[in-house]
Coordinates of C-alpha atoms in Angstrom, one line a residue:
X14 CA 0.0 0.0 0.0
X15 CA 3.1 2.2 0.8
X16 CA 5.0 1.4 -2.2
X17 CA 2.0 2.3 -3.9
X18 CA 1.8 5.7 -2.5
X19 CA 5.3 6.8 -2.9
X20 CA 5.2 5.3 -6.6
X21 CA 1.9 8.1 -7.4
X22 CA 4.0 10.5 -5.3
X23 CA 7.1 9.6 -7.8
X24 CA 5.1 9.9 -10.6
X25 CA 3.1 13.2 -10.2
X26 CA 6.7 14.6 -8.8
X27 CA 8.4 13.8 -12.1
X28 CA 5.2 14.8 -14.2
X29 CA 5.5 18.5 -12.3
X30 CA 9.2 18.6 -13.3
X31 CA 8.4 18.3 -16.8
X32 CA 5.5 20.5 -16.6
X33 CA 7.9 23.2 -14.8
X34 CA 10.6 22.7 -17.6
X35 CA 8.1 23.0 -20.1
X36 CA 7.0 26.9 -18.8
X37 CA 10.7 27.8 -18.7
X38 CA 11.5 29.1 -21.9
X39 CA 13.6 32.3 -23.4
X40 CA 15.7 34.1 -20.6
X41 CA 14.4 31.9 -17.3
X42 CA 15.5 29.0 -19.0
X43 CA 19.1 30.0 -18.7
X44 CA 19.5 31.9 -15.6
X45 CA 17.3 29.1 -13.6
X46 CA 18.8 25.8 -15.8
X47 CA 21.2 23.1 -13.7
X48 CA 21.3 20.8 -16.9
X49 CA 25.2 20.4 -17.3
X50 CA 24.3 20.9 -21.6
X51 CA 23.1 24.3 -20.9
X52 CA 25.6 25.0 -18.4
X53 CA 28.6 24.2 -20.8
X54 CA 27.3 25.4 -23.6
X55 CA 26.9 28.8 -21.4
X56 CA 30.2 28.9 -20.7
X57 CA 31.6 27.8 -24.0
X58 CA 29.8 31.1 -25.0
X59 CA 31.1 33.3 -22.5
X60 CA 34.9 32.1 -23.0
X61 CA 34.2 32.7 -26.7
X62 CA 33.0 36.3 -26.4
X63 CA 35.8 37.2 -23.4
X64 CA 38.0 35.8 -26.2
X65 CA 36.8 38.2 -28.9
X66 CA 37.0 41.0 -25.9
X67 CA 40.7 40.1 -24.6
X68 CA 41.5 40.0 -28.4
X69 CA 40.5 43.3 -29.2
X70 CA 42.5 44.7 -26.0
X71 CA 45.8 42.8 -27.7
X72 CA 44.8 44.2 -31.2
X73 CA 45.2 47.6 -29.7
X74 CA 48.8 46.8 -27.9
X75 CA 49.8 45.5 -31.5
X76 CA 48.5 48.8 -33.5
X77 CA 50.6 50.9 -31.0
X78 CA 53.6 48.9 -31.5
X79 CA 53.3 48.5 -35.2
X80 CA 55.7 51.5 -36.0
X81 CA 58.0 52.9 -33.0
X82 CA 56.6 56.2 -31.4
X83 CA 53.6 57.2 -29.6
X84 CA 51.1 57.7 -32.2
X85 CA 47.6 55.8 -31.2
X86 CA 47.3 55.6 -27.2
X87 CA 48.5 57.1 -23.9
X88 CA 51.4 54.9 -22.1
X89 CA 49.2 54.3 -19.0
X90 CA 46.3 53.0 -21.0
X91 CA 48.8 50.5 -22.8
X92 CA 49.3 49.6 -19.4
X93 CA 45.8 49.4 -18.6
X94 CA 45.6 47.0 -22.0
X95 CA 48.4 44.9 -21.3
X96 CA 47.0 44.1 -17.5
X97 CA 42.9 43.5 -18.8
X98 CA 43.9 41.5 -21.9
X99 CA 45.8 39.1 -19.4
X100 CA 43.9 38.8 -16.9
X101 CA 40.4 38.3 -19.8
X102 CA 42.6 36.0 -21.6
X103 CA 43.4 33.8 -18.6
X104 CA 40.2 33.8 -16.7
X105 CA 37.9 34.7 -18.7
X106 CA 38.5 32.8 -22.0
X107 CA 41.2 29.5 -21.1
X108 CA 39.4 28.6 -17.7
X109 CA 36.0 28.9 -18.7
X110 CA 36.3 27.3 -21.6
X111 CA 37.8 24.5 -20.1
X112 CA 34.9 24.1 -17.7
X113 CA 32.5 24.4 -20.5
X114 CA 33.9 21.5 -22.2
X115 CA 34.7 19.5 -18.6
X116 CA 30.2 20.2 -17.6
X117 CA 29.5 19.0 -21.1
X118 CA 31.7 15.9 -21.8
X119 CA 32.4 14.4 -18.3
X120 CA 29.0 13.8 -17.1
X121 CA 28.3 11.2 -20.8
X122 CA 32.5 9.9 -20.6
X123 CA 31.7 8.8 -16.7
X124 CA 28.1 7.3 -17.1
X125 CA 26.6 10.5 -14.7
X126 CA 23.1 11.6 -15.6
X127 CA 24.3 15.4 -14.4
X128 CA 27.3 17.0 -12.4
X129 CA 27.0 16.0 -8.6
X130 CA 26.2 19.7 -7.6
X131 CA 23.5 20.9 -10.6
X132 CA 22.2 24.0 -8.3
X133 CA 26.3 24.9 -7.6
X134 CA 27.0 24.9 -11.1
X135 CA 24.8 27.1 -12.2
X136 CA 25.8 29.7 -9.3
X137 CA 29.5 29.2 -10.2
X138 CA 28.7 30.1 -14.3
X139 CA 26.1 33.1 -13.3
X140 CA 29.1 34.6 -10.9
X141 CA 31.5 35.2 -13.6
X142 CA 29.7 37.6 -16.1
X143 CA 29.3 40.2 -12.8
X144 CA 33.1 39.5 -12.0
X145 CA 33.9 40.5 -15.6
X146 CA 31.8 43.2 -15.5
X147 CA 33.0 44.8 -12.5
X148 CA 36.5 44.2 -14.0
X149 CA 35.3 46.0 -17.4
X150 CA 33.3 48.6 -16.0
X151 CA 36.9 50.5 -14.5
X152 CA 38.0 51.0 -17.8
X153 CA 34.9 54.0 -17.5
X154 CA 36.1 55.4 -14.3
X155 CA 38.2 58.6 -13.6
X156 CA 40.9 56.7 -12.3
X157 CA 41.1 53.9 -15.3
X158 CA 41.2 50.5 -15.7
X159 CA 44.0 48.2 -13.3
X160 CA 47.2 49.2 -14.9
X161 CA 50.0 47.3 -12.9
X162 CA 50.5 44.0 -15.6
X163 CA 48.2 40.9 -14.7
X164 CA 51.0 39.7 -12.2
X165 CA 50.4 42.9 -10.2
X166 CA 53.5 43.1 -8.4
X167 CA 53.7 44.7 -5.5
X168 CA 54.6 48.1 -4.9
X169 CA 53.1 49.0 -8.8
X170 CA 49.2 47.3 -7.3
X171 CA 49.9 48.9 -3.9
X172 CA 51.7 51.9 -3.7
X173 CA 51.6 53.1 -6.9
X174 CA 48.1 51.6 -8.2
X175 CA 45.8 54.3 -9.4
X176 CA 41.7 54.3 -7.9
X177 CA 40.5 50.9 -9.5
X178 CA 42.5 48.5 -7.2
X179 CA 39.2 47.2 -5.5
X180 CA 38.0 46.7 -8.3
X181 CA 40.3 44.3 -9.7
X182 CA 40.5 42.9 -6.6
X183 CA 37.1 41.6 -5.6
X184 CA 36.6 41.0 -9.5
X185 CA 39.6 38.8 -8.8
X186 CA 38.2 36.8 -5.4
X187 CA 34.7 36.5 -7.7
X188 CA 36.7 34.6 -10.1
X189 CA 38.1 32.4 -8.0
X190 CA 35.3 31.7 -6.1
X191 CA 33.4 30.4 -9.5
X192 CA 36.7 28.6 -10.1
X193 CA 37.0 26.8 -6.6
X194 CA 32.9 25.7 -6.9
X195 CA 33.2 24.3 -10.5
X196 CA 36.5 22.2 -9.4
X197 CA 34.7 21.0 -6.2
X198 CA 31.7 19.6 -8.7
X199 CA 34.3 18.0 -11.0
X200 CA 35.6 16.5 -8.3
X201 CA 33.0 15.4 -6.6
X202 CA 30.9 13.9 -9.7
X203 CA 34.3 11.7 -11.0
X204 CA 34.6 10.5 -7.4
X205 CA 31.0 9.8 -6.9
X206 CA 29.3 9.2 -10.0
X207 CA 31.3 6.7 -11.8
X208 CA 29.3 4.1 -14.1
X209 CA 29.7 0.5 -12.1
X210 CA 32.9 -1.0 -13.5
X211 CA 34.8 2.0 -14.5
X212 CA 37.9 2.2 -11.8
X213 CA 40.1 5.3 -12.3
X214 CA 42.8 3.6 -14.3
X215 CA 39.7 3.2 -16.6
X216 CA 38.6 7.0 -17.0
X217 CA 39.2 8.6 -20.5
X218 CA 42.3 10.7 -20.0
X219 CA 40.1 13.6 -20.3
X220 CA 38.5 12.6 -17.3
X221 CA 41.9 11.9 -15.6
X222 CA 43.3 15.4 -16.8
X223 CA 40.3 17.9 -15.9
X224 CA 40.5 15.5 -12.0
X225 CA 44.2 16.4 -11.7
X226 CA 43.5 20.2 -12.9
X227 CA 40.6 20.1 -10.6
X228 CA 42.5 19.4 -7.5
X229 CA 45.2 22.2 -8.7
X230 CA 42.6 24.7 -8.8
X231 CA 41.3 23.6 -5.1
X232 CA 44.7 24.1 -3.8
X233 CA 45.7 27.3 -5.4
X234 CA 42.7 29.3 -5.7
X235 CA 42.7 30.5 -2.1
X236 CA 46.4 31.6 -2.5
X237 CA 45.4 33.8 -5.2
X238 CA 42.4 35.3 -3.1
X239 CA 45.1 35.7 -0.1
X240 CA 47.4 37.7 -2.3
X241 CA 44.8 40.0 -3.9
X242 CA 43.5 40.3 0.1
X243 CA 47.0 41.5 1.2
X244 CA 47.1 43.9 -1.8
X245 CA 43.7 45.2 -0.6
X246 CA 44.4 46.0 3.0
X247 CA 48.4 47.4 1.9
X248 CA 46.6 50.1 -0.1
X249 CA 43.3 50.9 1.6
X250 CA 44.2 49.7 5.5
X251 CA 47.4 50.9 6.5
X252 CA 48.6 47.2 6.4
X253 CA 52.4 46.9 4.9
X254 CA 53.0 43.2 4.2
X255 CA 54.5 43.9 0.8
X256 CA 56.0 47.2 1.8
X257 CA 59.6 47.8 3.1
X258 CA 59.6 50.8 4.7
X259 CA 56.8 49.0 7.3
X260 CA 59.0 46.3 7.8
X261 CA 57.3 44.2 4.4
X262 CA 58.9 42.5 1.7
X263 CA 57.8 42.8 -2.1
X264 CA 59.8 40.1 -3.3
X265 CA 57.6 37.9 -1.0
X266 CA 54.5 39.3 -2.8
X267 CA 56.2 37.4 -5.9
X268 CA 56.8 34.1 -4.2
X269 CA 53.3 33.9 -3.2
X270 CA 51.6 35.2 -6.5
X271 CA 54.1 32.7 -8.3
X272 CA 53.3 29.7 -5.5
X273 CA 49.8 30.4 -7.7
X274 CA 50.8 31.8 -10.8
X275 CA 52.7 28.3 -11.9
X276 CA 50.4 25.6 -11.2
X277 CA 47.9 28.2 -12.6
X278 CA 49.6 28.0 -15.8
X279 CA 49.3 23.8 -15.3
X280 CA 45.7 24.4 -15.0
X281 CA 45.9 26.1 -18.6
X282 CA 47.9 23.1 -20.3
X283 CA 46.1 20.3 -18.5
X284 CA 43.1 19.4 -19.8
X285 CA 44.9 20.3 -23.2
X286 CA 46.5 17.3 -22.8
X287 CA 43.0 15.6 -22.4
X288 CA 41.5 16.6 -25.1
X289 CA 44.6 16.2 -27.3
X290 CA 44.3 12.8 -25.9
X291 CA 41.2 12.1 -26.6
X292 CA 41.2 13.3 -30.4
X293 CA 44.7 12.0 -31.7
X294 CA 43.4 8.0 -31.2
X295 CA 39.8 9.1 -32.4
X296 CA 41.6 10.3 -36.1
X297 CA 44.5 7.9 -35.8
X298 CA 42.0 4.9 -35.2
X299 CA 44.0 3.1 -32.6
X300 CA 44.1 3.3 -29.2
X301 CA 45.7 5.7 -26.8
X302 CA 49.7 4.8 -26.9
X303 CA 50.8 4.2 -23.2
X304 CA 47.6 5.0 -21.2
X305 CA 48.9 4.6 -17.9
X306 CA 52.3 6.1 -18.1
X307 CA 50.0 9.2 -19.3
X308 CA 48.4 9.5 -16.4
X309 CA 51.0 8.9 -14.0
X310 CA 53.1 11.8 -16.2
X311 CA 49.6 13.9 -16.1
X312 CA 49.8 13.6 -11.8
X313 CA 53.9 14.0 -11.9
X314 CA 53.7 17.3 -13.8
X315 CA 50.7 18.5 -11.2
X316 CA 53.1 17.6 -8.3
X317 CA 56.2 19.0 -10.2
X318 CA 54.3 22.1 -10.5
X319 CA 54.0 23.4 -7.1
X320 CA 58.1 23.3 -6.3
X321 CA 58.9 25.4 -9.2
X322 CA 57.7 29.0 -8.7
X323 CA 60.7 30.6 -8.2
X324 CA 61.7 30.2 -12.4
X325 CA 60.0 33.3 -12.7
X326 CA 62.0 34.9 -10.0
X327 CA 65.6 34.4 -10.6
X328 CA 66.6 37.9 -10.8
X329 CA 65.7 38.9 -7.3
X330 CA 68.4 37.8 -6.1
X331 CA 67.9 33.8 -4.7
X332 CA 70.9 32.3 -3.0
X333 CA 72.7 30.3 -5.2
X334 CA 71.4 26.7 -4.0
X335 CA 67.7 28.1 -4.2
X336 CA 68.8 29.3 -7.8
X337 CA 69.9 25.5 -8.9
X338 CA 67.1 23.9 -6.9
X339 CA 64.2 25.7 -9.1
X340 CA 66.3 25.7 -12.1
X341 CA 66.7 21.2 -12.1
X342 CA 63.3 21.2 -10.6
X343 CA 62.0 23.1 -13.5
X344 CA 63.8 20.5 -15.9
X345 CA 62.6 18.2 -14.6
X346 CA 59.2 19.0 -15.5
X347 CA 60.0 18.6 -19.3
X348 CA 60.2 15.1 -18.6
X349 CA 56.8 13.7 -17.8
X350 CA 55.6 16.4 -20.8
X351 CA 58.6 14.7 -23.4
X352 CA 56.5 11.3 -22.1
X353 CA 53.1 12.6 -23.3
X354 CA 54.4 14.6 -26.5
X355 CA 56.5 10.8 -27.6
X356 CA 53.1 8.8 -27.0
X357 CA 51.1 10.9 -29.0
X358 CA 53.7 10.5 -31.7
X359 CA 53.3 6.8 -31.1
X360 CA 49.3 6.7 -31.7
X361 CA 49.8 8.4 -34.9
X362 CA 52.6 6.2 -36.0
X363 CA 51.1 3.6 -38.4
X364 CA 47.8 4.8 -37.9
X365 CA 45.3 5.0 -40.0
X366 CA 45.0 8.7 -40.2
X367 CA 42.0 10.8 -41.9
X368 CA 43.1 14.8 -41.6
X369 CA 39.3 16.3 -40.0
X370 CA 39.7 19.5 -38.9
X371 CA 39.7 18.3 -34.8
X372 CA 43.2 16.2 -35.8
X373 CA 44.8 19.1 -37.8
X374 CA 44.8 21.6 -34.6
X375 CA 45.9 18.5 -32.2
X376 CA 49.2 18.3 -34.7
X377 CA 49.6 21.6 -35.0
X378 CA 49.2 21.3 -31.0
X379 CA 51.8 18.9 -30.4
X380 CA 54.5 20.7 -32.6
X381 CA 53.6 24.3 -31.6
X382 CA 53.3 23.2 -27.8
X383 CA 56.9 21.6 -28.2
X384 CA 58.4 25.0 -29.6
X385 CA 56.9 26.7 -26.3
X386 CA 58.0 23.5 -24.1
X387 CA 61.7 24.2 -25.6
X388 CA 61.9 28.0 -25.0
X389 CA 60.5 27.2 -21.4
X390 CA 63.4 24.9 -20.9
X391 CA 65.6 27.5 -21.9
X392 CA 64.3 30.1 -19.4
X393 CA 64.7 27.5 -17.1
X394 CA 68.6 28.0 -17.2
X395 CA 69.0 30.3 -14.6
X396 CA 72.4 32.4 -16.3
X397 CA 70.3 32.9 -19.8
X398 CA 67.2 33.7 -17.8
X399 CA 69.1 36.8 -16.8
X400 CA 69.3 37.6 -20.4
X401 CA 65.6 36.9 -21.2
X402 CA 64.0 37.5 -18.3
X403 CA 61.3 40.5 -19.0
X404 CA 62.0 40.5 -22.7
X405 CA 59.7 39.3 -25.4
X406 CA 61.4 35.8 -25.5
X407 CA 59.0 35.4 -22.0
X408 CA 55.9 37.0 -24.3
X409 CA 56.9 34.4 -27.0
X410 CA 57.3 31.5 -25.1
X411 CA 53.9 31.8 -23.0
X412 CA 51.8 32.6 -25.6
X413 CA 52.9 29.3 -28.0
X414 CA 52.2 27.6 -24.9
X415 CA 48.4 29.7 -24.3
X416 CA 47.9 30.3 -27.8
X417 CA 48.7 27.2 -29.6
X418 CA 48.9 25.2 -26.7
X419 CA 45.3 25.7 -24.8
X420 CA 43.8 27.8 -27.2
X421 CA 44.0 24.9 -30.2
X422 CA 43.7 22.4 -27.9
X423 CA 40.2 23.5 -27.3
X424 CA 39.6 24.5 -31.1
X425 CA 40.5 20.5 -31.7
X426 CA 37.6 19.6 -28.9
X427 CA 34.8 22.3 -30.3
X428 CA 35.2 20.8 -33.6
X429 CA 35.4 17.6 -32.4
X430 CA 32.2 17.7 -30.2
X431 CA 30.1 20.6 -32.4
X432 CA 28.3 17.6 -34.1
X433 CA 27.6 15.5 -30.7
X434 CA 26.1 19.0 -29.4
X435 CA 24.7 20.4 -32.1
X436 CA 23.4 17.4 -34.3
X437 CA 25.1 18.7 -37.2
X438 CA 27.6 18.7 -39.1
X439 CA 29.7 21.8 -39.7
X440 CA 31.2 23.3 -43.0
X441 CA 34.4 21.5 -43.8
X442 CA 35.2 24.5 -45.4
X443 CA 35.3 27.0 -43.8
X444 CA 36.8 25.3 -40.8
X445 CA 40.1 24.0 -42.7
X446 CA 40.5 27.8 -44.1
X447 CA 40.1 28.4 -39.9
X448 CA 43.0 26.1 -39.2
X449 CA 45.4 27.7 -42.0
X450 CA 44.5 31.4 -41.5
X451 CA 44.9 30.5 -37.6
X452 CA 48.3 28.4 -38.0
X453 CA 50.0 30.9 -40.5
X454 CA 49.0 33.9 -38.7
X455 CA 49.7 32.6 -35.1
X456 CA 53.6 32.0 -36.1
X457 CA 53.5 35.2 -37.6
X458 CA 52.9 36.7 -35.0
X459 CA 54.5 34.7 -32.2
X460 CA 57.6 33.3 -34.0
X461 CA 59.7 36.5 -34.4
X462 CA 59.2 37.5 -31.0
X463 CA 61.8 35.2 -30.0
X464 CA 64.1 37.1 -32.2
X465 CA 63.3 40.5 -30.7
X466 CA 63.5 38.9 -26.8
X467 CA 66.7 37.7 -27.8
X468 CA 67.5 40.9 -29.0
X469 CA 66.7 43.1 -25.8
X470 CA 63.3 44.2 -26.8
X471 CA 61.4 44.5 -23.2
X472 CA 57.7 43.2 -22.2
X473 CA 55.3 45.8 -21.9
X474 CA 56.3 48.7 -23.1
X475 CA 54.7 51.3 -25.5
X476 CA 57.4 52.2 -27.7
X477 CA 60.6 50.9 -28.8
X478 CA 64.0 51.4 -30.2
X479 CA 63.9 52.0 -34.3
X480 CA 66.4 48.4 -34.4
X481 CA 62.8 46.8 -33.5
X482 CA 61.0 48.3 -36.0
X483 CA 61.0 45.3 -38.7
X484 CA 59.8 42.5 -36.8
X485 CA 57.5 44.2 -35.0
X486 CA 55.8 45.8 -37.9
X487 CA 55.5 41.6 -39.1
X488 CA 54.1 40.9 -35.9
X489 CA 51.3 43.4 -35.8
X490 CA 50.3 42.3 -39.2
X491 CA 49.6 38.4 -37.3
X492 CA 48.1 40.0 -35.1
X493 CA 45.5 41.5 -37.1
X494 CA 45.5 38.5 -39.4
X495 CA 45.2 36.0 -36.2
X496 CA 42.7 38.4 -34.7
X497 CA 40.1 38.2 -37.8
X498 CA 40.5 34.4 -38.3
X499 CA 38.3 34.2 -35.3
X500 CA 36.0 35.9 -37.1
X501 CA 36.1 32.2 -39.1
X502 CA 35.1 30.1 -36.2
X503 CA 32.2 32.7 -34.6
X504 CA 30.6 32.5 -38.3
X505 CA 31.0 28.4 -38.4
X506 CA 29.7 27.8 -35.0
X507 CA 26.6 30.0 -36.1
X508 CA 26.0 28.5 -39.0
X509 CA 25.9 25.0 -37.2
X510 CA 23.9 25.8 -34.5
X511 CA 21.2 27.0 -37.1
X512 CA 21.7 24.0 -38.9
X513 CA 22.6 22.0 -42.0
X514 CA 23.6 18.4 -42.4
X515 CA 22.3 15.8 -40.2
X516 CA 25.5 15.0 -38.1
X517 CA 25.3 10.5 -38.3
X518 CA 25.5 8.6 -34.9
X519 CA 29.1 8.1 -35.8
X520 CA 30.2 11.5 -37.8
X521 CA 34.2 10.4 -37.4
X522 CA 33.8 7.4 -39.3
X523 CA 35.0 4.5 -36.9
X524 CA 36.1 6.9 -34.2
X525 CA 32.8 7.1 -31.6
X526 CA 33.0 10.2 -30.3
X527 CA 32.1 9.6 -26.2
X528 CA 34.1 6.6 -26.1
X529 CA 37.6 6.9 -25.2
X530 CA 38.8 3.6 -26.9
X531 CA 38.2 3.7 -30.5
X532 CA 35.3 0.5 -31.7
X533 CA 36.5 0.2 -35.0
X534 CA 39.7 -2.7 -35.4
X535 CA 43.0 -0.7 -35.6
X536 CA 45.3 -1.4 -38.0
X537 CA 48.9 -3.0 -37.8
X538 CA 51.0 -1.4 -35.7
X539 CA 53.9 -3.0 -33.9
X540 CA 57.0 -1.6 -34.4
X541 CA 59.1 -4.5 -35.7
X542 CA 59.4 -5.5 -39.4
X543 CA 55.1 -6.0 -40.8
X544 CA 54.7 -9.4 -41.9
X545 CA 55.2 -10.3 -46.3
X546 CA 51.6 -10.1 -47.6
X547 CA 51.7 -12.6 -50.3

C-alpha cells in the first residue's frame, strides 16, 4: 500500500518537473537551468565572447607597436591593455572554456546523468559575467582600468596603483570563487558518479586530466584570493606586508603570486593534454599509446608544479642553491611532458589517419606546444634567464604555450564535439581555411618575438628602439591576421547551430565520439618488421 503511495507520489513529482521545464522558456531558462548541456554550452559562450574582448584589447597593444613612437594611445592605458587583456585571456576565456567542455563531456565519458552539484554549477557560471563586468566597468572610471601587468606586483598594485584596485581585486576573489565551486563539482561527480565497472585507471584521459586540474585549482585558488587580500588591505588599511619601509617584503609578494601563478599556468595546459588525448586515437583509429604512463606523467607534472615557482623569480636575487634547486626542478618537469608529447607520436605512428579538422589543430598542438616547451626549458637556465627575463622571449614563449597550446587544444575539442552538441555537421570548409588562417597567422605573429627577446626588446612597453622596428611591424600584421581568423570560427559555430547536415551517430567514421577507446579494429601497428603479404 506504501510502495503504492510513494510510486503516485514519484510519478506526479516527475510529471510536475516536466510540466515546470516546459514553462521555462527564453531568458528563465538559462538563468534558472542546472542541466550540465546548458551549463557548458553557457560557458563555451562566455569564453568565446571574453575571447573576442581580450583579443580586441591585444589588437590595440599590437597597433601601437606597429611602427615605434607614440602615435595611437596614452602609455598608462597601454598599461591598462596589457593588464585587462591578461587577466580576460586567462580567466575569462582558457578557464572557462575548459569548464565548458569539462560540464558538457564528463558527465556522458563517466556514465553521470548530471554534475554532482546541478544548483552549484549554475551559481559558479552566473558569478563570472558580474566579476567580468565589474573588471570591465573601470576601464569607464576617472581613475582607469587596473594598470600594474596581470602579475600585479607589489609596490606598482599597492603603492603606486591608481583608484581601480578594488576593483580588480574583488573582480579577482569572484573569479576564484566560481573557479573553486566548479573544481569542487568535477571532483565530486568523478569521485561519486562513476558508471559500475569503470575504476580510475579506466577514466578517458580527459577525465583523468580535468581531475588532476581540478585538485590544482582547489589548492591554489585560495592563495590567489590571499594575495589580492593583502594587496587590498596594503593600499586601503594601512597594512604593509609587501612594503619595506613598514618592515614588508615585495619580493615575497612574488613568491606567493608565483606559489599560484605556476600551477595556474598547469591548469591552462592540462586538460589540453585531455583533449589532445582524446582526439589524436579518435583520427589515428588506434588506441591511446601508453595509457597509464599518461596518467602517472599527467599527476607527476601537477606535483612538479607546485616546487617550481621561483623560475619566474631568478633575478631577485635567490641564493645560489635556491637558484639550482628551481632551475633542475624546472627541468625536470619537461620530462613527464617529453612522455606525453613521444606517446602521441606513437598513436599516430602507423595509424590509419584521416586529416578532420579536430586532428589538424591537435598536430599543430603537439609541434607548436613543443616550440613553447623548448623555449621554457631554456628560461629555465637560470644564467640565460638573466638575459631573457622581461623580454619578449618570455611573451613568446607563454603565448605558443596559451595560444597554440590551450587555445587549439580546445579549437580540436569544439570541432570535435560541435556535431555530438549540435546534431550537425559543420562546413568543412570553412573550418580548414580556420585552421590555416589560424596556424599561418599565429607564427607570424609569435615566432619573431623570439628574435626580438633575444634581441633586448622589453615586455610591456609602448614604444621601442627603431632596431625593433622590422619584426615588429610583421608581428602586428599576425596580429591583425590571427585576430580576424576568429572571425572564421564565430561564423562556423553560427551556421551550425542553425543547422545543416544531419551529423550521423558516428560522424568520425569509426572513431565514436564519447568513447575513449576507438570501436573500430586498428590497424597493424607494432614496431618490428610488418609481416610479407603474399
Amino acid at each position: 500500500m506504501t510502495t503504492d503511495v510513494i510510486n503516485d507520489q514519484s510519478e506526479h513529482d516527475s510529471h510536475d518537473g516536466e510540466h515546470h521545464d516546459h514553462k521555462m522558456t527564453g531568458l528563465k531558462r538559462w538563468l534558472y537551468t542546472t542541466n550540465h548541456k546548458d551549463i557548458g554550452s553557457m560557458y563555451l559562450w562566455f569564453s568565446f565572447i571574453m575571447f573576442l574582448t581580450g583579443g580586441v584589447m591585444a589588437l590595440v597593444i599590437r597597433a601601437e607597436l606597429f611602427q615605434p613612437g607614440l602615435q595611437i594611445i596614452e602609455p598608462d592605458f597601454f598599461n591598462q591593455m596589457t593588464t585587462v587583456h591578461g587577466l580576460i585571456m586567462v580567466f575569462g576565456a582558457i578557464m572557462p572554456a575548459f569548464t565548458g567542455l569539462a560540464n558538457w563531456m564528463l558527465p556522458m565519458m563517466v556514465g553521470a546523468p548530471d554534475m554532482a552539484l546541478p544548483r552549484l554549477n549554475n551559481w559558479s557560471f552566473w558569478i563570472l559575467p558580474f566579476a567580468f563586468a565589474i573588471l570591465l566597468s573601470s576601464f569607464f572610471m576617472e581613475s582607469g582600468a587596473p594598470n600594474f601587468g596581470w602579475t600585479f606586483y607589489a609596490p606598482l598594485s599597492t603603492t603606486y596603483s591608481n583608484g581601480s584596485t578594488a576593483f580588480f581585486v574583488f573582480a579577482v576573489h569572484i573569479m576564484g570563487i566560481s573557479s573553486i565551486m566548479g573544481a569542487i563539482n568535477i571532483v565530486v561527480t568523478i569521485m561519486n558518479m562513476r558508471a559500475p565497472g569503470m575504476t580510475y585507471m579506466k577514466m578517458p584521459l580527459f577525465v583523468w586530466t580535468f581531475f588532476i586540474t581540478a585538485y590544482l585549482l582547489i589548492a591554489v585558488m585560495p592563495v590567489l584570493a590571499g594575495t589580492v587580500t593583502m594587496v587590498l588591505t596594503d593600499t586601503y588599511f594601512g597594512t604593509s606586508f609587501f612594503d619595506a619601509a613598514g618592515g614588508g617584503d615585495p619580493v615575497m609578494f612574488q613568491h606567493i603570486f608565483w606559489f599560484f601563478g605556476h600551477p595556474e599556468v598547469y591548469i591552462m595546459i592540462l586538460p589540453a593534454f585531455g583533449i589532445v588525448s582524446t582526439t589524436i586515437p579518435a583520427f589515428s583509429r588506434k588506441k591511446l599509446f601508453g595509457y597509464s604512463s599518461m596518467v602517472y606523467a599527467t599527476a607527476s607534472i601537477a606535483f612538479l608544479s607546485f616546487i617550481v615557482w621561483a623560475h619566474h623569480m631568478f633575478t631577485t636575487g635567490m641564493p645560489l642553491f635556491g637558484e639550482l634547486f628551481f632551475m633542475y626542478c624546472t627541468m625536470l618537469i619537461a620530462v613527464p611532458t617529453g612522455v606525453k608529447v613521444f606517446n602521441w607520436a606513437a598513436t599516430m605512428w602507423r595509424g590509419s589517419i584521416s586529416f578532420e579538422t579536430p586532428m589538424l589543430f591537435s598536430i599543430a598542438f603537439v609541434i607548436l606546444f613543443t616550440i613553447g616547451g623548448f623555449s621554457g626549458l631554456m628560461l629555465a637556465m637560470t644564467p640565460v634567464d638573466f638575459q631573457y627575463h622581461d623580454t619578449y622571449f618570455v611573451v613568446a614563449h607563454f603565448h605558443y604555450v596559451l595560444v597554440t597550446g590551450a587555445l587549439f587544444s580546445i579549437f580540436a575539442g569544439a570541432y570535435y564535439w560541435l556535431p555530438k552538441w549540435t546534431g550537425y555537421m559543420y562546413n568543412d570548409t570553412l573550418s580548414k581555411w580556420h585552421f590555416w588562417c589560424s596556424l599561418i597567422s599565429v607564427n607570424l605573429l609569435f615566432f619573431p618575438m623570439h628574435f626580438l627577446g633575444l634581441a633586448g626588446m622589453p615586455r610591456r612597453i609602448p614604444d621601442y628602439a627603431l632596431q625593433f622596428a622590422d619584426f615588429n611591424k610583421w608581428v602586428s600584421i599576425g596580429g591583425f591576421a590571427f585576430g580576424l581568423s576568429q572571425l572564421i570560427f564565430l561564423v562556423l559555430v553560427i551556421k551550425c547551430v542553425k543547422g545543416g547536415e544531419k551529423a550521423p551517430a558516428k560522424p568520425w567514421d569509426g572513431a565514436e565520439g564519447l568513447e575513449w577507446t576507438v570501436p573500430s579494429p586498428a590497424p597493424y601497428h607494432t614496431f618490428e618488421t610488418p609481416p610479407k603479404i603474399d
